[in-house]
Amino acid sequence: MSEISAIKRSRVAQEGARRFFQTTELIASHLKRSSDKNLVFALSSKKNNLSNLLAASCAIHCFNYLGIRTKTDEQMVSQVTSMEAFETVEKREIYKEFLDLIGSSIQHEISLSLLELNYEEQILTAMIEKKNVYEERFIQNLTDQLEEHLIKSLNQYPTVFWIDHVGELTGFIPFVKSQILEETAGLKATAIDLEKNLKGEEKGDRYIELSTIFHLINKMQKSFEFSSTRDLKLETFPIKKILNQIIAYRLNFYPISKVGLVCFQDATKLKKIIYKKLLDADTTPIDYESLELDLTVLIRENIIEQAQKGPNKFVYFLQNLLELTFEETFSVLSRFGVSNVSLFCHILSFDYNQFKNDISLNQLSKMDFLTADSQKSLIWKVEQKLNEIKLISLSRSERSVEEILNNFEESEILVLKNICRTLKIEFDDLRQLFQKKMIIEKIIRKKYPLKGPTSCYSMVFDIPEILANLCKTIYFTFFRKISCQFARVLETYVKIKEDKGLYLLGIKRIFESTANEEWVVIKIEELIIQRLMRRQEELAMIFNAENDAFLVNSFIYARLFDCNLSDANEILHNEPSFFYGDSIGLGLPKDMISPVSYIFAYDLLYRFKDNQEFLKIQKEQLKEMKNQKSTEKRDEIKKVQKLNTLNWIDKKITSSLMSVSAVSVNPTTLYWNEKDTQIVIDNLMIHSKLKDRKICSECNYDVSSSSCEHPNSHRKANAIDLMAQYYHFALTRIKQNWEKTKVPTIQELTDNIHIWLNEIMFPRLNRNITENDIDQMIEGERRGLSQKIAIAIGQKLDKAIYKKFKANLKKKRGT
């Protein structure tokens, strides 16, 4: 692979991760699809606040897409008779957990975003008014405001929101996300040993929001020289460094031109309006679909207004609204079918309804505009042929094709008809194309002038869909912005669930260790404890639970044991801790314990280990019982098989040939069918595998339970012998009920079966079969042979039914 190709693939992988695999996108997607939207409404009700709707979306994603459960299979079997009711209970428990863990996250997100927009607006206004933003007084004033805001917000908001907010102000978040996606765009490792897995972490794009916040913290700590938020509250130096970065980034972030600045300001004003509406929707119950409609209409109006100002202003506006780079903005437009932004903006200046009326009155379609240019080439072909005729003086007219069609003189039209016939073109099609061309050029183009080919007008037909898609994208961009904390909490569910798989592998290795491998047990346990402590640290930050050890560890317990958060909390509070051993029976300390605790991690590990040990013993007992039942059942089946493999064919033949004697019976209803063939195939498959069956080599008599006159010729029956026995039994039963049936000897039947088997096995063996090959028959070949015998029995039976029916009918008529 060339270097350029590898770079391109890496970029495609990054773009894919950025567009499709962000957790915020997954949460928003459940409010885009009608089926998922109904599930969300069923959980939270249609009229509700945004926090409840997003919590319901997360709960649906956890349950339906990630397999998160709050009840074990044993509880499901013992407590609930209806699966649907049981699932509803689990979804509601996850939904309640999300509401408890999220708190006022949307209000925090929006409040901080509005504060950020206020600073943005202040800088943009100063730049538009041509003030010197690098002037010391302006910078000092802005720095003082920001410093006051940073210190106040640090004490007012949870740490995770403050870090996120500072990341936005400093421009660190886009940089960190791009770095994560770049690092993880390569191929994932397919096989890593257990120790490395327990020590390491999944690649960052797996949990993009969690990775972003923790990478952001690391970058901020290195850049601004602090170790914890406590340092920020006590020292001024890190805050000063943060302020310098914010000022440097923000003053160089905006466009240079006044046109770009005004468009950025317009986008900022719209963002503030949208955020305020979303904030109201979180504090007051709303009808979600009405909110979506109101905001998309607002966005649509602003898009059209900006587009009518010109393509440059429109792109600047959209760039700030979506918070994308210039190239990414064009990529979004291109995805919705806008490859020519100037054309798009020009078309939005049309009176769309009037345009639709005009093309409707003139019976023009989108395809007419798309193919208008190629239609000219059709007219040009006719023109070329007409010029050839003029050159050899076969036509006196000097007019062009368009002039002839316009004047419509009969003699000239006759010439055109002959040309069309020669070129295999319908004259009516040519005339219709010309008329549409005239309408487009003389009416549409004059009333709605556009630069470029006629096909450009086809975009007008797509405008409603383009605007709808663009408005929805912008709307859900804001939705994703306010759901970052929901995404982080959702990713913690995924992360702990996937950790569980690693812990199970570790515990399995512990159970398999020998008495001489005590060091293996200790090492694996320590690795699991260290991983649990890393999760404790992450959860304490995400849940704003630096002082709530039981919330953090109850969450880990709930995910490891598939129970709800409140039950997990109750268990950890009330049950004796494994940390103190079985003899003491003390619970975990209620106070003076940190969420990031070796004691808690040790306790969680040993609870999980004890549970797995119990499940292992339970599985072994069930396996033993199952094996015993399986052995008993197998013995019983063998007994039944020996007796029953011939029962069905006996009943089928006897009942069919007896029923045909009845006056009212239609013989065709008794004929062999596909179902009968399948039953015989199944019976033959079983019969041919019967064990301990003996046969006489001389007379082919079954001597399993009785002897024949050749006691020295007995041998173990093979599959062909048993199939021939079945075949012979069926034909004998037919003869008993219709004496005129000819039954070959069992040796003749054996020879026939041998020929059939040779035909079936030859393609695989590429030679004729021997006696030794019979036992090497594979299942497909055995089934194919059984099918041939079943069909042969069916044909013989159908013939006997028909002949017996005819004989009975003849006998009745004779009487």
Short mmCIF file of N, CA, C and O in Angstrom, two decimals, residues 656-704:
data_model
loop_
_atom_site.label_atom_id
_atom_site.label_comp_id
_atom_site.label_asym_id
_atom_site.label_seq_id
_atom_site.Cartn_x
_atom_site.Cartn_y
_atom_site.Cartn_z
N SER A 656 -53.70 -46.45 3.38
CA SER A 656 -53.92 -45.96 2.01
C SER A 656 -54.59 -47.01 1.15
O SER A 656 -55.56 -46.72 0.43
N LEU A 657 -54.10 -48.25 1.19
CA LEU A 657 -54.64 -49.29 0.32
C LEU A 657 -55.98 -49.84 0.81
O LEU A 657 -56.75 -50.39 0.02
N MET A 658 -56.27 -49.65 2.10
CA MET A 658 -57.59 -50.04 2.60
C MET A 658 -58.62 -48.96 2.29
O MET A 658 -59.76 -49.23 1.93
N SER A 659 -58.19 -47.68 2.40
CA SER A 659 -59.11 -46.56 2.17
C SER A 659 -59.54 -46.46 0.73
O SER A 659 -60.63 -45.97 0.42
N VAL A 660 -58.70 -46.91 -0.20
CA VAL A 660 -59.02 -46.78 -1.62
C VAL A 660 -60.24 -47.62 -2.01
O VAL A 660 -60.88 -47.39 -3.03
N SER A 661 -60.60 -48.58 -1.18
CA SER A 661 -61.77 -49.42 -1.45
C SER A 661 -63.09 -48.69 -1.17
O SER A 661 -64.14 -49.09 -1.64
N ALA A 662 -63.03 -47.60 -0.38
CA ALA A 662 -64.24 -46.87 -0.03
C ALA A 662 -64.79 -46.13 -1.25
O ALA A 662 -64.04 -45.62 -2.08
N VAL A 663 -66.14 -46.06 -1.35
CA VAL A 663 -66.79 -45.46 -2.52
C VAL A 663 -66.53 -43.97 -2.60
O VAL A 663 -66.29 -43.41 -3.67
N SER A 664 -66.56 -43.28 -1.47
CA SER A 664 -66.49 -41.81 -1.45
C SER A 664 -65.08 -41.25 -1.52
O SER A 664 -64.89 -40.05 -1.62
N VAL A 665 -64.06 -42.07 -1.48
CA VAL A 665 -62.68 -41.58 -1.41
C VAL A 665 -62.14 -41.29 -2.81
O VAL A 665 -62.29 -42.10 -3.72
N ASN A 666 -61.56 -40.08 -2.96
CA ASN A 666 -60.84 -39.73 -4.19
C ASN A 666 -59.43 -40.29 -4.05
O ASN A 666 -58.69 -39.91 -3.13
N PRO A 667 -58.98 -41.18 -4.93
CA PRO A 667 -57.68 -41.84 -4.76
C PRO A 667 -56.50 -40.86 -4.76
O PRO A 667 -55.46 -41.13 -4.18
N THR A 668 -56.69 -39.70 -5.44
CA THR A 668 -55.57 -38.74 -5.51
C THR A 668 -55.21 -38.19 -4.13
O THR A 668 -54.08 -37.74 -3.91
N THR A 669 -56.18 -38.19 -3.21
CA THR A 669 -55.90 -37.68 -1.84
C THR A 669 -55.01 -38.65 -1.06
O THR A 669 -54.47 -38.29 -0.03
N LEU A 670 -54.92 -39.90 -1.57
CA LEU A 670 -54.11 -40.90 -0.88
C LEU A 670 -52.70 -41.02 -1.43
O LEU A 670 -51.86 -41.71 -0.87
N TYR A 671 -52.45 -40.31 -2.55
CA TYR A 671 -51.16 -40.43 -3.20
C TYR A 671 -50.04 -39.88 -2.31
O TYR A 671 -50.24 -39.01 -1.47
N TRP A 672 -48.88 -40.38 -2.59
CA TRP A 672 -47.65 -40.00 -1.87
C TRP A 672 -47.36 -38.51 -2.10
O TRP A 672 -47.51 -38.00 -3.20
N ASN A 673 -46.92 -37.81 -1.05
CA ASN A 673 -46.60 -36.39 -1.20
C ASN A 673 -45.22 -36.08 -0.59
O ASN A 673 -44.56 -36.97 -0.05
N GLU A 674 -44.84 -34.81 -0.69
CA GLU A 674 -43.51 -34.38 -0.22
C GLU A 674 -43.33 -34.61 1.27
O GLU A 674 -42.25 -34.96 1.75
N LYS A 675 -44.43 -34.41 2.00
CA LYS A 675 -44.36 -34.62 3.46
C LYS A 675 -44.06 -36.09 3.78
O LYS A 675 -43.27 -36.40 4.68
N ASP A 676 -44.70 -36.99 3.03
CA ASP A 676 -44.47 -38.43 3.23
C ASP A 676 -43.00 -38.78 2.95
O ASP A 676 -42.38 -39.55 3.68
N THR A 677 -42.48 -38.19 1.86
CA THR A 677 -41.07 -38.43 1.50
C THR A 677 -40.15 -38.01 2.64
O THR A 677 -39.21 -38.73 3.01
N GLN A 678 -40.44 -36.83 3.22
CA GLN A 678 -39.59 -36.31 4.29
C GLN A 678 -39.63 -37.21 5.52
O GLN A 678 -38.61 -37.45 6.18
N ILE A 679 -40.83 -37.73 5.85
CA ILE A 679 -40.98 -38.62 7.02
C ILE A 679 -40.17 -39.90 6.81
O ILE A 679 -39.47 -40.37 7.72
N VAL A 680 -40.26 -40.47 5.60
CA VAL A 680 -39.53 -41.71 5.31
C VAL A 680 -38.03 -41.46 5.34
O VAL A 680 -37.26 -42.29 5.84
N ILE A 681 -37.61 -40.29 4.81
CA ILE A 681 -36.16 -39.94 4.86
C ILE A 681 -35.69 -39.93 6.30
O ILE A 681 -34.65 -40.51 6.64
N ASP A 682 -36.46 -39.28 7.17
CA ASP A 682 -36.08 -39.19 8.59
C ASP A 682 -36.04 -40.58 9.22
O ASP A 682 -35.13 -40.90 9.99
N ASN A 683 -37.03 -41.41 8.91
CA ASN A 683 -37.07 -42.78 9.45
C ASN A 683 -35.90 -43.62 8.95
O ASN A 683 -35.29 -44.40 9.70
N LEU A 684 -35.59 -43.47 7.65
CA LEU A 684 -34.46 -44.21 7.08
C LEU A 684 -33.13 -43.76 7.69
O LEU A 684 -32.23 -44.58 7.90
N MET A 685 -33.01 -42.47 7.94
CA MET A 685 -31.78 -41.95 8.58
C MET A 685 -31.58 -42.61 9.94
O MET A 685 -30.46 -42.96 10.31
N ILE A 686 -32.67 -42.75 10.68
CA ILE A 686 -32.60 -43.40 12.00
C ILE A 686 -32.35 -44.90 11.85
O ILE A 686 -31.48 -45.48 12.50
N HIS A 687 -33.14 -45.55 10.95
CA HIS A 687 -33.07 -47.00 10.78
C HIS A 687 -31.68 -47.44 10.32
O HIS A 687 -31.16 -48.48 10.78
N SER A 688 -31.05 -46.63 9.43
CA SER A 688 -29.75 -47.01 8.90
C SER A 688 -28.63 -46.88 9.93
O SER A 688 -27.51 -47.32 9.70
N LYS A 689 -28.93 -46.21 11.07
CA LYS A 689 -27.91 -46.03 12.12
C LYS A 689 -28.13 -46.95 13.32
O LYS A 689 -27.45 -46.81 14.34
N LEU A 690 -29.11 -47.85 13.21
CA LEU A 690 -29.38 -48.76 14.33
C LEU A 690 -28.15 -49.62 14.63
O LEU A 690 -27.47 -50.09 13.72
N LYS A 691 -27.88 -49.78 15.91
CA LYS A 691 -26.70 -50.54 16.34
C LYS A 691 -27.08 -52.00 16.68
O LYS A 691 -28.25 -52.31 16.92
N ASP A 692 -26.07 -52.85 16.70
CA ASP A 692 -26.23 -54.24 17.13
C ASP A 692 -27.26 -55.00 16.29
O ASP A 692 -28.00 -55.84 16.80
N ARG A 693 -27.33 -54.69 15.00
CA ARG A 693 -28.22 -55.44 14.11
C ARG A 693 -27.38 -56.41 13.28
O ARG A 693 -26.32 -56.04 12.77
N LYS A 694 -27.89 -57.68 13.16
CA LYS A 694 -27.17 -58.72 12.41
C LYS A 694 -28.00 -59.16 11.22
O LYS A 694 -29.22 -59.14 11.26
N ILE A 695 -27.27 -59.62 10.16
CA ILE A 695 -27.94 -60.05 8.94
C ILE A 695 -27.21 -61.26 8.39
O ILE A 695 -26.01 -61.45 8.63
N CYS A 696 -27.94 -62.10 7.65
CA CYS A 696 -27.33 -63.30 7.04
C CYS A 696 -26.79 -62.94 5.67
O CYS A 696 -27.49 -62.36 4.85
N SER A 697 -25.54 -63.30 5.43
CA SER A 697 -24.91 -62.99 4.14
C SER A 697 -25.50 -63.81 3.00
O SER A 697 -25.44 -63.41 1.83
N GLU A 698 -26.11 -64.95 3.30
CA GLU A 698 -26.66 -65.83 2.27
C GLU A 698 -28.06 -65.40 1.85
O GLU A 698 -28.36 -65.25 0.68
N CYS A 699 -28.93 -65.21 2.84
CA CYS A 699 -30.34 -64.94 2.53
C CYS A 699 -30.77 -63.50 2.86
O CYS A 699 -31.93 -63.13 2.63
N ASN A 700 -29.83 -62.71 3.42
CA ASN A 700 -30.11 -61.32 3.82
C ASN A 700 -31.22 -61.21 4.85
O ASN A 700 -31.85 -60.16 5.00
N TYR A 701 -31.47 -62.26 5.61
CA TYR A 701 -32.51 -62.26 6.64
C TYR A 701 -31.97 -61.56 7.90
O TYR A 701 -30.82 -61.73 8.25
N ASP A 702 -32.85 -60.77 8.55
CA ASP A 702 -32.45 -60.09 9.80
C ASP A 702 -32.41 -61.13 10.91
O ASP A 702 -33.44 -61.69 11.28
N VAL A 703 -31.23 -61.40 11.44
CA VAL A 703 -31.05 -62.43 12.47
C VAL A 703 -30.70 -61.80 13.83
O VAL A 703 -30.06 -62.43 14.67
N SER A 704 -31.13 -60.55 14.04
CA SER A 704 -30.82 -59.86 15.30
C SER A 704 -31.51 -60.54 16.47
O SER A 704 -30.95 -60.64 17.57
#
